[in-house]
Coordinates of N, CA and C in Angstrom, one line a residue:
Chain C
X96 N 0.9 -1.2 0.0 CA 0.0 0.0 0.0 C 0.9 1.2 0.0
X97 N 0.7 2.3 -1.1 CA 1.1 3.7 -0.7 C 1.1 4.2 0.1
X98 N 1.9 5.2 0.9 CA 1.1 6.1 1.7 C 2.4 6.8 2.7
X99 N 2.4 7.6 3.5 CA 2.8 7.9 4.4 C 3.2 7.6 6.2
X100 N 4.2 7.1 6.2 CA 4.3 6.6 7.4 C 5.0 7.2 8.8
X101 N 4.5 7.5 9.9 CA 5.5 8.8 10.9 C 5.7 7.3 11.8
X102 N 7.1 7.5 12.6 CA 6.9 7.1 13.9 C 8.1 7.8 14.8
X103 N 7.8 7.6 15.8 CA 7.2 6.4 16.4 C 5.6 7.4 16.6
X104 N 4.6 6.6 17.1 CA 3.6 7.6 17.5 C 3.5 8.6 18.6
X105 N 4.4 7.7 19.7 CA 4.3 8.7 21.0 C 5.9 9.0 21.3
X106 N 6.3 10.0 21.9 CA 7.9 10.2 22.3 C 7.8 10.7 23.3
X107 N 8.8 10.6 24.2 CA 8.9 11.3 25.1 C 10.1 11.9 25.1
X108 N 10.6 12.9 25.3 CA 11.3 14.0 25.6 C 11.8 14.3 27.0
X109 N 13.3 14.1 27.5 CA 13.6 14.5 28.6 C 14.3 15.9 28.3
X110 N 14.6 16.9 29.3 CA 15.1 18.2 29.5 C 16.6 18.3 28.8
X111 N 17.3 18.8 27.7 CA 17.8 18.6 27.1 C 18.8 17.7 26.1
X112 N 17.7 17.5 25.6 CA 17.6 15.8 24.8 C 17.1 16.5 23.2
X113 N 17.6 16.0 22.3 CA 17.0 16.0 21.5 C 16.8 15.1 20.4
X114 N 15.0 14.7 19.8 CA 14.5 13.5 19.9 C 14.7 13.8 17.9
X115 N 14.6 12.2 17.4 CA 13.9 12.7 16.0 C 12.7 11.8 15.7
X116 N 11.7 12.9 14.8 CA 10.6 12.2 14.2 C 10.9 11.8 12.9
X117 N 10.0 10.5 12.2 CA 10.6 9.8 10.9 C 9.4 9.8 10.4
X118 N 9.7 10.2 9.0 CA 8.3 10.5 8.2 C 9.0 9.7 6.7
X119 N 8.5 8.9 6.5 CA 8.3 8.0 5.3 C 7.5 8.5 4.3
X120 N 7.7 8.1 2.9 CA 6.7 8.0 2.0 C 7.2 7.5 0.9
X121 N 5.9 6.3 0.2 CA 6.0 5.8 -0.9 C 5.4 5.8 -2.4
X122 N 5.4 7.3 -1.9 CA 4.3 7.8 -3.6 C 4.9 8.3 -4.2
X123 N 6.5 8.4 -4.5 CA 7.1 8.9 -5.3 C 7.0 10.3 -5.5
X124 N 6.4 10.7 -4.5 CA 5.9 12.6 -4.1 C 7.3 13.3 -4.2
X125 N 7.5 14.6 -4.7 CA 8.5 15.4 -4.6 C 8.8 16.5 -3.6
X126 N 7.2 16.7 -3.1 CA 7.9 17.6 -1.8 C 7.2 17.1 -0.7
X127 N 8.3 17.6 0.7 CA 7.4 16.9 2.0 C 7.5 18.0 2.9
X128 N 6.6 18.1 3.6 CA 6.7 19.0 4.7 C 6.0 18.7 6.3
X129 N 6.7 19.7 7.2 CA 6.5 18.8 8.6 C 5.7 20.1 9.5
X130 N 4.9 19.7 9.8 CA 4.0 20.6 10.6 C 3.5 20.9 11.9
X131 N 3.2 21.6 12.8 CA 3.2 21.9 13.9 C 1.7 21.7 14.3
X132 N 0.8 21.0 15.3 CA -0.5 21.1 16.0 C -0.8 21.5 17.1
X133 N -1.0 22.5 17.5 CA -1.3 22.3 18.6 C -2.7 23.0 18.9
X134 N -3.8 22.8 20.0 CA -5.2 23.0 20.1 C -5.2 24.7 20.2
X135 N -6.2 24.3 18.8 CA -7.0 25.8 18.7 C -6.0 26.6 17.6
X136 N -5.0 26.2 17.2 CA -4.1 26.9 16.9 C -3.7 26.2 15.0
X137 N -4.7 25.3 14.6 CA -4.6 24.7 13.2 C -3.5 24.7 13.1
X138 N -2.3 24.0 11.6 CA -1.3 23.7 11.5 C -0.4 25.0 11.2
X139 N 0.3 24.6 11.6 CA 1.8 25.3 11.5 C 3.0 25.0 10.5
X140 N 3.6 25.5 9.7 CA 4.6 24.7 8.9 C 6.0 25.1 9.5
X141 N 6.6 24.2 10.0 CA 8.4 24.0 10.6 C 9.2 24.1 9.0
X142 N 9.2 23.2 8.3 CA 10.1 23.0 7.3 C 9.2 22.5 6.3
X143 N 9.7 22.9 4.7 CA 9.6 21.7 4.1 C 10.6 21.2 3.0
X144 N 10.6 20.5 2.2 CA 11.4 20.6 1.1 C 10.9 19.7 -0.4
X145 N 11.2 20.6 -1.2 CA 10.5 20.6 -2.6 C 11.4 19.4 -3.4
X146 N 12.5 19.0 -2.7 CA 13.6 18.6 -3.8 C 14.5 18.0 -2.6
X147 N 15.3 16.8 -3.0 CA 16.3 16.2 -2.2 C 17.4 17.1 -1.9
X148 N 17.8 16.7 -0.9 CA 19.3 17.8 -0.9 C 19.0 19.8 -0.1
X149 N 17.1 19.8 -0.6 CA 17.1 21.2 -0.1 C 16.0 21.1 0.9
X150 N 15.6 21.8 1.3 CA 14.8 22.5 2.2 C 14.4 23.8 2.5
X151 N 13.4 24.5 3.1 CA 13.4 25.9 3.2 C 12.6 25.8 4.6
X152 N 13.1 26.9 5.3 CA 12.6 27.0 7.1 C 11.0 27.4 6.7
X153 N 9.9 26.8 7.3 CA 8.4 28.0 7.3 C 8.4 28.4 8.1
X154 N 7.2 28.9 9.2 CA 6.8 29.9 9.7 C 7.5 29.8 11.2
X155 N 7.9 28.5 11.6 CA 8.5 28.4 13.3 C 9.2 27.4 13.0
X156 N 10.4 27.7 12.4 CA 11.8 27.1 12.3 C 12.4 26.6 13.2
X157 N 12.3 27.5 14.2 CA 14.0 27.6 15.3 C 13.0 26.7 16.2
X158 N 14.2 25.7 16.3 CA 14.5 24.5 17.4 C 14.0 23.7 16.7
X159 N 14.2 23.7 15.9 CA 14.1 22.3 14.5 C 14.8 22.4 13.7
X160 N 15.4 21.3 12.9 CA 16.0 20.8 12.2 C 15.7 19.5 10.9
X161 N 16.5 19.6 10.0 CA 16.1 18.5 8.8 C 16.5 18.4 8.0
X162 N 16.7 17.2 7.2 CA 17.2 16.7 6.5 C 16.5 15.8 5.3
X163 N 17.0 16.2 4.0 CA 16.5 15.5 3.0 C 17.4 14.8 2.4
X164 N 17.8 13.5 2.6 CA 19.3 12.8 1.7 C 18.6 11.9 0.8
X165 N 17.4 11.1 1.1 CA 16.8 11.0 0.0 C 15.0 11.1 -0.2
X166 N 14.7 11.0 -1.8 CA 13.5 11.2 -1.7 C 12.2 11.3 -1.0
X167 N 12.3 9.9 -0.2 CA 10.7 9.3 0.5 C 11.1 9.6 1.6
X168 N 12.3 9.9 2.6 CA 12.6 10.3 3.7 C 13.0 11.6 4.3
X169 N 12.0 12.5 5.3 CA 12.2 13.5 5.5 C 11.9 13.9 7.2
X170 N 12.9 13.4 7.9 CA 13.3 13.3 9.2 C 13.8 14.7 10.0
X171 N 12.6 14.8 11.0 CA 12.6 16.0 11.8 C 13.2 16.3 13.1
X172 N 14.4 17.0 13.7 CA 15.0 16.6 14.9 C 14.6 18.0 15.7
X173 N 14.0 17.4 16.7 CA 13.0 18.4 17.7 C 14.9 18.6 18.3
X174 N 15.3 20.1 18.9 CA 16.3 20.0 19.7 C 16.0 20.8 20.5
X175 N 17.1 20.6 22.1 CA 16.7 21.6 23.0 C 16.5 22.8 23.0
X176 N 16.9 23.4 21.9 CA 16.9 24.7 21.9 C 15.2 25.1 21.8
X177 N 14.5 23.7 21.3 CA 12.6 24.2 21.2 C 12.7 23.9 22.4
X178 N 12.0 25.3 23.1 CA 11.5 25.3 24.5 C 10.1 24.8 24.9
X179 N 9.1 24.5 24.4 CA 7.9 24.0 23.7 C 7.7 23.1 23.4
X180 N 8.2 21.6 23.5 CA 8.2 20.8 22.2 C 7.0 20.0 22.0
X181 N 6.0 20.0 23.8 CA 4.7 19.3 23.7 C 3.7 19.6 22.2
X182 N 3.4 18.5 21.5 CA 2.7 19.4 20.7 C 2.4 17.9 19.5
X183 N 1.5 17.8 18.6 CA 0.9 17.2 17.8 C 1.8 17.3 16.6
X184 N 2.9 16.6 16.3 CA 3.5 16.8 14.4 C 2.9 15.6 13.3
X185 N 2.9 16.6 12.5 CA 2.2 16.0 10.8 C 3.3 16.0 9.9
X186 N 3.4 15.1 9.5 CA 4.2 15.2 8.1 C 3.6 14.9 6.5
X187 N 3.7 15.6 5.5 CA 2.7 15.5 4.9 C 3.8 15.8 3.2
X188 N 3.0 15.0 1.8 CA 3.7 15.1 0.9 C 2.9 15.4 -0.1
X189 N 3.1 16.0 -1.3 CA 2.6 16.2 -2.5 C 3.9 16.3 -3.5
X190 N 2.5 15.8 -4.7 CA 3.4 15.9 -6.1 C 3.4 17.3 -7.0
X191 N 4.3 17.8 -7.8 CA 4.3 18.8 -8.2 C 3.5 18.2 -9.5
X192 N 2.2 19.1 -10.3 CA 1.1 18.7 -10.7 C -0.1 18.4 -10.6
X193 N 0.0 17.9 -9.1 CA -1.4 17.9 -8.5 C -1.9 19.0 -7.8
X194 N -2.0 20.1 -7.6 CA -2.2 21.4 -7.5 C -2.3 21.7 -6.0
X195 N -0.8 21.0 -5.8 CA -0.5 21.2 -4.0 C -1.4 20.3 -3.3
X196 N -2.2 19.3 -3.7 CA -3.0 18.3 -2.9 C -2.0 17.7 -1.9
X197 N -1.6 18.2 -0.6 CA -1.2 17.4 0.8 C -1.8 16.4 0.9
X198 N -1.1 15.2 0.9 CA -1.6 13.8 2.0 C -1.0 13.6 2.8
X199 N -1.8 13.4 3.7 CA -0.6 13.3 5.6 C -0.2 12.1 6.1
X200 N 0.4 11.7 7.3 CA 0.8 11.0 7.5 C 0.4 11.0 8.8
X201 N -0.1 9.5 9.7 CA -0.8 9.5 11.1 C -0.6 10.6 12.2
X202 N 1.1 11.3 12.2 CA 1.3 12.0 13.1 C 2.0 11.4 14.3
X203 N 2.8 12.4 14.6 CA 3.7 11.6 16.2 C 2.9 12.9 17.7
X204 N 3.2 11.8 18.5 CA 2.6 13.1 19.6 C 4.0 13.4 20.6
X205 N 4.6 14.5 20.4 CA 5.9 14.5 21.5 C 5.7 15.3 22.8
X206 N 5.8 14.5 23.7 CA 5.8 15.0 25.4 C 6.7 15.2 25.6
X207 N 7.0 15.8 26.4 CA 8.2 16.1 27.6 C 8.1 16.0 28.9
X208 N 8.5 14.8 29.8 CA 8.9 14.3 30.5 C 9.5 15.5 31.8
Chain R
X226 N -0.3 38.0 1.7 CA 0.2 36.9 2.2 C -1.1 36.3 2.6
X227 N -1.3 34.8 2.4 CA -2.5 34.2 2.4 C -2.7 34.1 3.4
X228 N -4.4 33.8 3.9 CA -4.7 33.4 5.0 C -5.9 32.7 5.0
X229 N -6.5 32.1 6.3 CA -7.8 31.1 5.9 C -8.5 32.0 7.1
X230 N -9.3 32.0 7.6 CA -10.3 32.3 8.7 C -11.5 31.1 9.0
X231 N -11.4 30.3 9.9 CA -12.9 29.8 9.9 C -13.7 30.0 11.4
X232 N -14.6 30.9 11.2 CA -15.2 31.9 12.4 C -15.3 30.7 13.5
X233 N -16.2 29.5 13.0 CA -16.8 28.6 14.1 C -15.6 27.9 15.2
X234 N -15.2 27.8 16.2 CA -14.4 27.4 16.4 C -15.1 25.6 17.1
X235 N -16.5 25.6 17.3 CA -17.0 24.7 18.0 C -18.3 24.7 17.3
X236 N -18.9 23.9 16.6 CA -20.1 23.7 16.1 C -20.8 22.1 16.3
X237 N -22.3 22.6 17.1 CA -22.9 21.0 17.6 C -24.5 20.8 16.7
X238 N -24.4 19.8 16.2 CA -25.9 19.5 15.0 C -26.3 18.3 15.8
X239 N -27.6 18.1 15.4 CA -27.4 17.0 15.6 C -28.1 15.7 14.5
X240 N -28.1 14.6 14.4 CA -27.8 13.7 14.0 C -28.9 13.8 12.9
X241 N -28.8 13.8 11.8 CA -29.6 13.7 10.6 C -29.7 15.7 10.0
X242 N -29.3 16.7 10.6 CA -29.7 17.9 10.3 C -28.4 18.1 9.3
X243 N -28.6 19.2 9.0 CA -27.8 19.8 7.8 C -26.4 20.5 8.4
X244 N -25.3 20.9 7.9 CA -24.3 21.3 8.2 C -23.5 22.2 7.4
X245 N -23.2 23.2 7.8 CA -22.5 24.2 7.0 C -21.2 24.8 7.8
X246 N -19.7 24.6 7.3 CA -18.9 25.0 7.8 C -18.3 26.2 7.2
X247 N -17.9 27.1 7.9 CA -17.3 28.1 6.9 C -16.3 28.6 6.9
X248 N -15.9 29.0 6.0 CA -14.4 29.2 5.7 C -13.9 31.0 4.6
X249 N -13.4 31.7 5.5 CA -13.0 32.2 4.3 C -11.3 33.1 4.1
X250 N -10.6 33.0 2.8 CA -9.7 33.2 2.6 C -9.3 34.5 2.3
X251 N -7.9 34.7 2.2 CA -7.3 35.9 1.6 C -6.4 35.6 0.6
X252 N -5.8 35.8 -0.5 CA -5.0 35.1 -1.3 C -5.0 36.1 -2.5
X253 N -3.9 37.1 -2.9 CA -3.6 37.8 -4.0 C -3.9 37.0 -5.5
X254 N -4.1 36.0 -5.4 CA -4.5 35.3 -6.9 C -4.6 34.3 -7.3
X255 N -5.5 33.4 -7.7 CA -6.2 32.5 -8.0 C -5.9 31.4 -7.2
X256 N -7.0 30.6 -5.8 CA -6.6 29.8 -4.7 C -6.7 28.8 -5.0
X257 N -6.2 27.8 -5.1 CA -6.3 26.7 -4.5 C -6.9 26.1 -3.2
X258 N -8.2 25.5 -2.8 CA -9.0 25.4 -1.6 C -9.1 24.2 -1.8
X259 N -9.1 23.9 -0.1 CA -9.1 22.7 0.4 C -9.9 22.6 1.2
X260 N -10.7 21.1 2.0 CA -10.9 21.1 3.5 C -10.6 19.5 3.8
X261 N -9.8 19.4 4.7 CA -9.3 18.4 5.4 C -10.2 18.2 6.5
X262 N -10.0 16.8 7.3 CA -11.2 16.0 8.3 C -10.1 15.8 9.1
X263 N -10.2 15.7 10.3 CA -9.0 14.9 11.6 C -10.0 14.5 12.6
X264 N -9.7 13.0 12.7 CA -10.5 12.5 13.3 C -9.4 12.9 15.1
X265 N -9.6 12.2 16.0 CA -8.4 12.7 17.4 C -7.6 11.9 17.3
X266 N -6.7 12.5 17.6 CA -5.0 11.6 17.1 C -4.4 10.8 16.1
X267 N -5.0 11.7 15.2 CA -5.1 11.0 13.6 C -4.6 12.2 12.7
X268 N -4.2 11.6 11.6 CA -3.9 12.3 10.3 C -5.1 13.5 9.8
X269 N -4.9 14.0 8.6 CA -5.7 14.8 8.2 C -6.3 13.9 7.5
X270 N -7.5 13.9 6.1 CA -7.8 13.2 5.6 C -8.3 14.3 4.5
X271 N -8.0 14.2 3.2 CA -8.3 15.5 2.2 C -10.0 14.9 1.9
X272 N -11.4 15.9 1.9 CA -12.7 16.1 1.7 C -12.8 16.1 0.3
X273 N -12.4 17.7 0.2 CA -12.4 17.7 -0.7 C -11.5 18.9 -1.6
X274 N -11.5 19.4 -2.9 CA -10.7 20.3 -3.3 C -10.9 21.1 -4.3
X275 N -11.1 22.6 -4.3 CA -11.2 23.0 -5.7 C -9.8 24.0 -6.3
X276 N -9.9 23.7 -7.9 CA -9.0 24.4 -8.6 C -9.6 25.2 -9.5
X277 N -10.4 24.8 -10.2 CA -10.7 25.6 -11.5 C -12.1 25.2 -11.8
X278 N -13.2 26.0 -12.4 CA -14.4 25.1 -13.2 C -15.1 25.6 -12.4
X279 N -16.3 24.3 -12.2 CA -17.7 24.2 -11.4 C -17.2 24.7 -9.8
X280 N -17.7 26.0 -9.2 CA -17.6 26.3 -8.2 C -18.1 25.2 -7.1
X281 N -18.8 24.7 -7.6 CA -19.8 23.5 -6.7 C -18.5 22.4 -6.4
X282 N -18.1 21.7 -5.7 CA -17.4 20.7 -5.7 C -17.9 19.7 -4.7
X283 N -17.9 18.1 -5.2 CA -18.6 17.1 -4.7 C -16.9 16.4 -3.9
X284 N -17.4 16.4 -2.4 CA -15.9 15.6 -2.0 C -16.3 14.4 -1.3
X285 N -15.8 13.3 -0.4 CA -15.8 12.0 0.1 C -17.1 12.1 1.3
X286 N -17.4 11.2 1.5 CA -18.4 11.2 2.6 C -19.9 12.1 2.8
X287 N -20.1 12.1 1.6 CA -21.3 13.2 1.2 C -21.3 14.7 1.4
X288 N -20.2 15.1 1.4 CA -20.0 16.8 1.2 C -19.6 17.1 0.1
X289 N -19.8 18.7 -0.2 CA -19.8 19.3 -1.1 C -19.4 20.6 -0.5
X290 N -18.7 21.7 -1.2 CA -18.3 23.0 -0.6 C -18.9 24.1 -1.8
X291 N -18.9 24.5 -1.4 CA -18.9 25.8 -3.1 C -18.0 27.1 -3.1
X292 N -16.7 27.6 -3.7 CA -16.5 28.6 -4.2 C -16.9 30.4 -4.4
X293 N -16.9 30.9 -3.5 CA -17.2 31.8 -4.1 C -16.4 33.1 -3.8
X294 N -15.6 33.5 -5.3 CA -15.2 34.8 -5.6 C -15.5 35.4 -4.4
X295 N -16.6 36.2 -5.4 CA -17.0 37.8 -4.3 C -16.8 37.6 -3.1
X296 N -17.2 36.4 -2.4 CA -17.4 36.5 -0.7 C -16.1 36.0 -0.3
X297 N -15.0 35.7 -1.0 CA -13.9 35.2 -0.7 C -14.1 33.6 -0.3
X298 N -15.3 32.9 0.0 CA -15.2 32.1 0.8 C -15.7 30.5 -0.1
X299 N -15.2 29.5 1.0 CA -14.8 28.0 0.6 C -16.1 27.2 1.9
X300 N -17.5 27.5 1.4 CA -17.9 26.5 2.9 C -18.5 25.4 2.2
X301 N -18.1 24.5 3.6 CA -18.3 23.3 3.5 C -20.0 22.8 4.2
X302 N -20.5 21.7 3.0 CA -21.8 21.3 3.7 C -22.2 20.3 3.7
X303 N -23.1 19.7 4.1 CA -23.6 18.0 4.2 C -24.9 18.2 4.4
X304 N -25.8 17.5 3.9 CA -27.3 18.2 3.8 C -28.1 17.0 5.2
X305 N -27.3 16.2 5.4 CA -27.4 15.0 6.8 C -26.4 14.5 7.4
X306 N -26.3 15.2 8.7 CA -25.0 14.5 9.4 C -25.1 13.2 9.7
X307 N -24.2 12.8 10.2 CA -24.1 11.3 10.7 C -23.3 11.2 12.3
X308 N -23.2 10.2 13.1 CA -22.6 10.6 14.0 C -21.0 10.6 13.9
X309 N -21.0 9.7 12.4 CA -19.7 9.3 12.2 C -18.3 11.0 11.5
X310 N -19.0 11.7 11.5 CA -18.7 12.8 11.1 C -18.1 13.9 12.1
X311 N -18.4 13.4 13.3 CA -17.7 14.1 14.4 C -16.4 14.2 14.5
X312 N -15.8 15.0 14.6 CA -14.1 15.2 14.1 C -14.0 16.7 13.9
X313 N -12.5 17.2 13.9 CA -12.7 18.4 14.0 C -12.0 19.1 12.0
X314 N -12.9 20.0 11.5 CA -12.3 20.1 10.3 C -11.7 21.7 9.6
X315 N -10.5 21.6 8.7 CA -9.9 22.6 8.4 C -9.7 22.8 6.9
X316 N -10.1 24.2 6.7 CA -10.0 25.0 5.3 C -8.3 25.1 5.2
X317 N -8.5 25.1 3.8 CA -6.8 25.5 3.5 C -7.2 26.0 2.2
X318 N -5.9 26.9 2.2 CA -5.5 27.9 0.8 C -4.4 27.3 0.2
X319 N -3.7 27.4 -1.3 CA -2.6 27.1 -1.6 C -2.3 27.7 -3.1
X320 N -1.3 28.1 -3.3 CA -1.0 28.9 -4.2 C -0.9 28.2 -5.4
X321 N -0.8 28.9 -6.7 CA -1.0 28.2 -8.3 C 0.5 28.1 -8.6
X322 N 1.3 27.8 -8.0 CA 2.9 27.1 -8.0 C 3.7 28.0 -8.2
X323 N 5.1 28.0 -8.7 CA 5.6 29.2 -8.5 C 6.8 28.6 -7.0
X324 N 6.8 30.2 -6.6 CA 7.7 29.6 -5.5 C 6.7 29.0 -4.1
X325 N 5.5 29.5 -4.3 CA 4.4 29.0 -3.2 C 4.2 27.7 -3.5
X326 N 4.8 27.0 -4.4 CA 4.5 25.3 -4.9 C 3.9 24.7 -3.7
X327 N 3.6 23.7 -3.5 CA 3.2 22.9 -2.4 C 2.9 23.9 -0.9
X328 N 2.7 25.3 -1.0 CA 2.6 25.7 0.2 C 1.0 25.7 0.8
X329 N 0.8 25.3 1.8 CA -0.6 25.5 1.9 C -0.8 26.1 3.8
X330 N -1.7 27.5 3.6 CA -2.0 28.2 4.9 C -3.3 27.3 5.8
X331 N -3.1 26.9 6.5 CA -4.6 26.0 7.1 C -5.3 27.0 8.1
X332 N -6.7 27.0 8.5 CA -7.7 27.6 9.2 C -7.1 26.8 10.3
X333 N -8.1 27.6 11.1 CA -7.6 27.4 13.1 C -8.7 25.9 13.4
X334 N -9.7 25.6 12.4 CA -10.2 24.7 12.7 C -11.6 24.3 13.2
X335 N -12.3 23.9 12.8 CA -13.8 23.9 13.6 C -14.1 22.5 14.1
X336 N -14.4 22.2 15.4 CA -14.5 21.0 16.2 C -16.2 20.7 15.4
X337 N -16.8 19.9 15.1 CA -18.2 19.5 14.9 C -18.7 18.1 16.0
X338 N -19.4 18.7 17.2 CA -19.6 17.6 17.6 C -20.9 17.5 17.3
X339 N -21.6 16.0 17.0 CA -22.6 15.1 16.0 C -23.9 14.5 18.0
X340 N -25.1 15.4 18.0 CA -26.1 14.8 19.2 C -26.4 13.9 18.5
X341 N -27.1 13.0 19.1 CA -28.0 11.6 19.0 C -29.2 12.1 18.9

């Protein structure tokens, strides 16, 4: 089956630790992006990237980090420097063509401990 | 710079009545609209989507939204809820490619909870 895969589902996070989320995909999608939830406050975009190799920071960059080395993998590293990190992440991909149609991925939930 | 608005932040129907969510955008030139479904602790799930054509748009689970220009706005309806429909849902804008390629602004969200 196609689709998008995040894990782990749940993380915990101790006080100067920093964790990474794994976001899979097997649609041959060209860009992916990783997004922020939290209540009342609809999604947020951290990063995304259109193309292997790049990336571009969105709207609440700082204390994240990421990496595109290949296609279907686009892995998000929560670091201490996010003071915040409680919160709902999405990772989500489209193909260039389909007129930015996002398909998401289950989501990870990270606590801090 | 785009934006979504959806006034309702909590809307309660109940089980067989009609449903209208609303949504409306800001966007310098021709949008891209969406509305996504999240059930609780779950992914988003795409409704439905319009690009071009029939303002009317038919999406999954018996909704439909309609387009409209003048009013800026993208709402979403169902002419009979179900209970299975409870979940909270969000409008999205996205641009006609370019360097906005795949970017898309999401609404704050409207909770729909579904009485018996």
């Amino acid at each position: 089956d196609g689709g998008i895969t995040q894990s782990p589902k749940y993380l915990f996070r101790k006080e100067g630790q920093n964790v990474t989320l794994s976001c899979e995909q097997n649609l041959n999608h060209d860009a992916m992006y990783w997004y922020r939830q939290d209540p009342g406050q609809g999604l947020r975009l951290i990063y995304y990237s259109q193309i292997v190799n790049d990336f571009q920071k969105g709207d609440i960059a700082e204390g994240y980090s990421v990496s595109r080395e290949k296609k279907e993998s686009f892995p998000l590293t929560v670091t201490s420097a996010q003071k915040n990190p409680t919160a709902f992440y999405l990772c989500a991909s489209t193909v260039r063509g389909e007129q930015e149609t996002q398909y998401f991925g289950p989501g990870t939930r990270l606590l801090v401990l | 710079a785009q934006s979504v608005t959806q006034p309702d932040i909590h809307i309660t129907v109940s089980e067989g009545a009609s449903l209208e969510l609303r949504c409306n955008y800001s966007y310098g030139a021709t949008p891209y609209l969406f509305w996504y479904v999240q059930s609780p602790g779950q992914g988003l799930q795409l409704l439905l989507k319009y690009f071009s054509g029939d303002t009317l748009v038919q999406g999954i689970k018996g909704f439909e939204a309609e387009f409209k220009r003048s009013q800026s706005s993208f709402n979403l309806r169902k002419p009979s809820v179900h209970w299975s429909d409870a979940a909270e849902y969000f409008c999205a804008v996205g641009g006609a490619g370019g360097t906005s390629y795949g970017k898309l602004t999401f609404g704050q969200g409207t909770i729909l909870t579904v009485h018996p």
